[in-house]
Short mmCIF file of C-alpha atoms and ligand atoms in Angstrom, two decimals:
data_model
loop_
_atom_site.label_atom_id
_atom_site.label_comp_id
_atom_site.label_asym_id
_atom_site.label_seq_id
_atom_site.Cartn_x
_atom_site.Cartn_y
_atom_site.Cartn_z
CA UNK A 17 9.09 5.94 13.62
CA UNK A 18 6.93 7.38 10.85
CA UNK A 19 8.72 8.18 7.57
CA UNK A 20 7.22 10.43 4.89
CA UNK A 21 8.33 11.94 1.57
CA UNK A 22 7.44 15.52 0.81
CA UNK A 23 8.08 18.37 -1.56
CA UNK A 24 10.25 21.16 -0.17
CA UNK A 25 9.35 24.81 -0.93
CA UNK A 26 12.26 24.71 -3.43
CA UNK A 27 10.46 21.92 -5.28
CA UNK A 28 12.70 18.95 -4.50
CA UNK A 29 11.41 15.67 -3.06
CA UNK A 30 12.92 14.67 0.27
CA UNK A 31 12.37 12.08 2.97
CA UNK A 32 11.28 13.21 6.40
CA UNK A 33 10.52 11.77 9.81
CA UNK A 34 7.66 12.63 12.12
CA UNK A 35 7.64 13.58 15.76
CA UNK A 36 3.97 13.93 16.73
CA UNK A 37 2.62 16.50 14.23
CA UNK A 38 6.03 17.91 13.20
CA UNK A 39 8.27 16.85 10.32
CA UNK A 40 12.08 16.85 10.20
CA UNK A 41 14.18 16.37 7.08
CA UNK A 42 16.14 13.14 6.59
CA UNK A 43 19.56 13.51 4.94
CA UNK A 44 21.24 10.52 3.30
CA UNK A 45 19.72 7.19 2.27
CA UNK A 46 16.63 6.36 4.30
CA UNK A 47 17.24 2.61 3.70
CA UNK A 48 20.85 2.63 4.98
CA UNK A 49 22.85 5.56 6.39
CA UNK A 50 21.01 8.75 7.23
CA UNK A 51 20.82 11.64 9.63
CA UNK A 52 17.61 13.10 11.07
CA UNK A 53 17.28 16.88 11.28
CA UNK A 54 15.15 18.55 13.94
CA UNK A 55 11.39 18.02 13.47
CA UNK A 56 10.01 21.55 13.31
CA UNK A 57 7.86 21.82 10.16
CA UNK A 58 4.11 21.39 10.92
CA UNK A 59 2.87 18.23 9.10
CA UNK A 60 -0.17 20.04 7.70
CA UNK A 61 2.10 22.56 5.95
CA UNK A 62 4.12 20.02 3.95
CA UNK A 63 3.09 18.79 0.53
CA UNK A 64 3.06 15.03 1.11
CA UNK A 65 4.24 12.68 -1.65
CA UNK A 66 3.87 8.89 -1.77
CA UNK A 67 6.23 7.76 1.02
CA UNK A 68 8.75 5.85 -1.17
CA UNK A 69 9.60 5.13 -4.82
CA UNK A 70 9.30 1.37 -5.44
CA UNK A 71 10.99 -0.30 -8.41
CA UNK A 72 8.02 -2.68 -8.38
CA UNK A 73 4.68 -3.21 -6.65
CA UNK A 74 3.91 -6.87 -5.99
CA UNK A 75 0.34 -7.65 -4.97
CA UNK A 76 -1.29 -10.71 -3.46
CA UNK A 77 -4.72 -11.82 -4.69
CA UNK A 78 -7.35 -13.69 -2.65
CA UNK A 79 -5.43 -13.56 0.64
CA UNK A 80 -8.58 -13.34 2.78
CA UNK A 81 -10.98 -16.31 2.64
CA UNK A 82 -14.17 -14.20 2.73
CA UNK A 83 -12.98 -12.00 -0.14
CA UNK A 84 -12.07 -14.98 -2.35
CA UNK A 85 -15.55 -16.37 -1.65
CA UNK A 86 -17.45 -13.12 -2.43
CA UNK A 87 -16.05 -13.14 -5.98
CA UNK A 88 -16.78 -16.85 -6.38
CA UNK A 89 -13.14 -17.99 -6.10
CA UNK A 90 -11.34 -20.67 -4.12
CA UNK A 91 -8.59 -19.69 -1.70
CA UNK A 92 -5.27 -20.33 -3.52
CA UNK A 93 -2.97 -23.15 -2.34
CA UNK A 94 0.08 -20.90 -2.77
CA UNK A 95 0.10 -17.06 -2.86
CA UNK A 96 -1.38 -15.64 -6.06
CA UNK A 97 0.85 -12.71 -7.08
CA UNK A 98 0.60 -9.97 -9.68
CA UNK A 99 2.12 -6.56 -10.43
CA UNK A 100 0.91 -3.00 -10.48
CA UNK A 101 3.13 -0.49 -12.33
CA UNK A 102 4.85 2.29 -10.33
CA UNK A 103 3.21 4.76 -12.76
CA UNK A 104 -0.11 4.03 -11.00
CA UNK A 105 1.08 5.54 -7.69
CA UNK A 106 -0.62 8.57 -6.14
CA UNK A 107 -0.10 9.97 -2.62
CA UNK A 108 -2.54 10.41 0.25
CA UNK A 109 -5.03 13.04 -0.92
CA UNK A 110 -4.35 12.38 -4.62
CA UNK A 111 -7.34 11.88 -6.91
CA UNK A 112 -8.31 8.44 -8.25
CA UNK A 113 -9.39 8.98 -11.87
CA UNK A 114 -12.11 6.66 -13.22
CA UNK A 115 -11.02 5.61 -16.74
CA UNK A 116 -13.55 5.64 -19.62
CA UNK A 117 -12.71 1.97 -20.47
CA UNK A 118 -14.33 0.67 -17.25
CA UNK A 119 -17.88 0.75 -15.90
CA UNK A 120 -16.98 -0.90 -12.58
CA UNK A 121 -14.01 0.50 -10.67
CA UNK A 122 -13.71 -0.87 -7.11
CA UNK A 123 -11.72 -0.15 -3.94
CA UNK A 124 -9.49 -2.72 -2.20
CA UNK A 125 -8.14 -1.49 1.15
CA UNK A 126 -4.89 -3.29 2.05
CA UNK A 127 -1.96 -3.46 4.44
CA UNK A 128 1.25 -2.78 2.47
CA UNK A 129 4.75 -4.00 3.34
CA UNK A 130 7.78 -1.88 2.42
CA UNK A 131 11.03 -3.77 1.76
CA UNK A 132 14.14 -2.38 3.49
CA UNK A 133 16.98 -4.60 2.22
CA UNK A 134 17.65 -6.49 -0.99
CA UNK A 135 15.90 -9.85 -0.52
CA UNK A 136 16.41 -13.04 -2.52
CA UNK A 137 15.48 -16.54 -1.27
CA UNK A 138 14.68 -15.28 2.21
CA UNK A 139 12.98 -17.71 4.61
CA UNK A 140 9.79 -16.80 6.46
CA UNK A 141 11.82 -16.77 9.70
CA UNK A 142 14.34 -14.27 8.25
CA UNK A 143 11.67 -12.08 6.64
CA UNK A 144 11.43 -9.54 9.46
CA UNK A 145 15.00 -8.33 8.86
CA UNK A 146 14.05 -7.38 5.30
CA UNK A 147 10.94 -5.35 6.16
CA UNK A 148 11.49 -1.61 6.42
CA UNK A 149 7.98 -0.89 7.65
CA UNK A 150 4.30 -0.79 6.76
CA UNK A 151 1.93 1.60 5.04
CA UNK A 152 -1.69 1.70 3.83
CA UNK A 153 -2.74 1.02 0.25
CA UNK A 154 -5.77 0.93 -2.01
CA UNK A 155 -5.46 -1.63 -4.82
CA UNK A 156 -7.97 0.14 -7.09
CA UNK A 157 -9.31 -2.35 -9.64
CA UNK A 158 -11.45 -2.16 -12.78
CA UNK A 159 -13.45 -5.30 -11.89
CA UNK A 160 -15.17 -5.61 -15.27
CA UNK A 161 -11.84 -5.54 -17.12
CA UNK A 162 -10.29 -7.98 -14.64
CA UNK A 163 -13.02 -10.47 -15.58
CA UNK A 164 -12.92 -9.93 -19.35
CA UNK A 165 -9.12 -9.77 -19.74
CA UNK A 166 -8.06 -12.79 -17.67
CA UNK A 167 -4.66 -11.12 -17.20
CA UNK A 168 -4.98 -8.37 -14.58
CA UNK A 169 -2.44 -5.85 -15.87
CA UNK A 170 -4.96 -3.47 -17.43
CA UNK A 171 -7.58 -3.79 -14.66
CA UNK A 172 -5.03 -3.01 -11.93
CA UNK A 173 -2.61 -0.80 -13.84
CA UNK A 174 -4.37 2.46 -14.74
CA UNK A 175 -2.68 5.70 -13.68
CA UNK A 176 -3.89 6.72 -10.17
CA UNK A 177 -4.88 3.09 -9.26
CA UNK A 178 -2.23 2.69 -6.51
CA UNK A 179 -2.77 5.24 -3.75
CA UNK A 180 -0.54 4.52 -0.75
CA UNK A 181 0.64 6.37 2.35
CA UNK A 182 0.49 8.78 4.06
CA UNK A 183 3.62 7.44 5.81
CA UNK A 184 5.66 4.31 6.46
CA UNK A 185 5.61 3.15 10.08
CA UNK A 186 8.80 1.24 10.96
CA UNK A 187 7.42 -0.07 14.29
CA UNK A 188 4.00 -1.36 13.21
CA UNK A 189 2.97 -4.89 14.29
CA UNK A 190 1.05 -6.58 11.44
CA UNK A 191 -0.10 -9.66 13.34
CA UNK A 192 -3.59 -8.48 14.42
CA UNK A 193 -4.63 -5.04 13.15
CA UNK A 194 -8.10 -4.09 11.89
CA UNK A 195 -8.22 -2.94 8.24
CA UNK A 196 -11.29 -0.90 7.28
CA UNK A 197 -12.38 0.79 4.08
CA UNK A 198 -15.08 3.47 4.05
CA UNK A 199 -16.65 5.24 1.08
CA UNK A 200 -18.17 8.64 1.94
CA UNK A 201 -17.97 7.59 5.60
CA UNK A 202 -19.89 4.33 5.09
CA UNK A 203 -18.16 1.12 6.13
CA UNK A 204 -17.52 -1.24 3.21
CA UNK A 205 -14.68 -3.51 4.38
CA UNK A 206 -13.49 -4.60 7.81
CA UNK A 207 -11.24 -7.50 8.84
CA UNK A 208 -8.20 -8.20 10.96
CA UNK A 209 -4.83 -8.93 9.36
CA UNK A 210 -4.89 -12.15 11.41
CA UNK A 211 -7.44 -13.42 8.86
CA UNK A 212 -4.84 -13.42 6.07
CA UNK A 213 -4.38 -16.80 4.40
CA UNK A 214 -0.60 -16.22 4.03
CA UNK A 215 1.13 -14.01 6.60
CA UNK A 216 3.81 -11.42 5.80
CA UNK A 217 6.75 -13.79 6.45
CA UNK A 218 5.32 -16.46 4.15
CA UNK A 219 4.67 -13.85 1.46
CA UNK A 220 8.26 -12.52 1.52
CA UNK A 221 9.64 -16.06 1.37
CA UNK A 222 7.40 -16.95 -1.57
CA UNK A 223 7.94 -13.76 -3.58
CA UNK A 224 11.71 -13.62 -2.94
CA UNK A 225 12.00 -17.20 -4.25
CA UNK A 226 10.80 -15.78 -7.57
CA UNK A 227 12.31 -12.30 -7.82
CA UNK A 228 14.83 -10.08 -6.05
CA UNK A 229 13.08 -7.51 -3.86
CA UNK A 230 14.79 -4.12 -3.61
CA UNK A 231 14.66 -1.46 -0.87
CA UNK A 232 11.46 0.54 -1.29
CA UNK A 233 9.57 -2.20 -3.14
CA UNK A 234 5.97 -2.65 -2.02
CA UNK A 235 3.97 -5.77 -1.28
CA UNK A 236 0.19 -5.23 -1.17
CA UNK A 237 -0.97 -8.06 1.09
CA UNK A 238 -4.51 -8.56 -0.23
CA UNK A 239 -7.95 -7.18 0.57
CA UNK A 240 -10.72 -8.29 2.97
CA UNK A 241 -14.30 -8.96 1.84
CA UNK A 242 -16.61 -6.06 1.00
CA UNK A 243 -15.04 -4.67 -2.18
CA UNK A 244 -17.42 -2.35 -3.97
CA UNK A 245 -17.87 0.34 -6.53
CA UNK A 246 -16.39 3.85 -6.63
CA UNK A 247 -18.33 6.68 -8.29
CA UNK A 248 -17.46 10.19 -9.39
CA UNK A 249 -17.35 12.46 -6.32
CA UNK A 250 -16.76 9.68 -3.75
CA UNK A 251 -14.09 9.87 -1.05
CA UNK A 252 -12.47 6.54 -0.17
CA UNK A 253 -10.71 6.08 3.19
CA UNK A 254 -8.62 3.05 4.09
CA UNK A 255 -7.73 2.93 7.77
CA UNK A 256 -5.50 0.49 9.62
CA UNK A 257 -5.59 0.32 13.39
CA UNK A 258 -2.39 1.73 14.85
CA UNK A 259 -1.05 2.75 11.43
CA UNK A 260 -3.20 5.62 10.16
CA UNK A 261 -5.59 6.58 7.38
CA UNK A 262 -5.23 6.90 3.60
CA UNK A 263 -7.84 9.17 2.03
CA UNK A 264 -8.43 9.80 -1.68
CA UNK A 265 -11.16 11.55 -3.67
CA UNK A 266 -12.54 9.90 -6.83
CA UNK A 267 -13.25 11.77 -10.10
CA UNK A 268 -14.17 10.96 -13.69
ZN1 ZN B 29 -5.81 -6.35 -4.01
#
């Protein structure tokens, strides 16, 4: 099932579910008890929001060998994790704003896991029970600031630097799906999720041994090789086979 969040005509945010190109409201808590109303609103008429509200966004660095290599790095022995702030979230169609502090903002198309149940010290074998579903993300990064700062908080944390959506798919199989990123229609990144150094189960086990994961929290699983620059006026599309497409314009 595909889950979205959208703005009602009355201006409140609500969860919805999709049946083909129609949306139905979800009443209750989407992560526990809820009821689905009839899907009768055309998808193209709803104002789509980011599909959940994470308390934290945990990201994994250098999780594809070719990407680690292109930036001159070794593949890490254990997952390399960092945060992006929830204030950096924008929905599908939202505009990525290039900040004046950076001269080199880059795209990173990624598969994103959405946590469904509170998770602490979960094993890789148990991980599946704690995954609500999957969505598509762009870990937008000010590459020059990432290099000069050492710490990645500023480079990864600007407002608008975490587009994700357009929906969460609760049935998606992450074992072998092609992730692509195009800028103005030109292919920049392409790899299968089977090329990940650490798979989704290993990542949940590792991260939940450090911190409690809450329903709605996001895990960005790392980007394939081919990261590159975004310029004013570009449109960046991240597409994942069987999951959908996240599209965002870029402006100064
Ligand atoms: Zn990334």
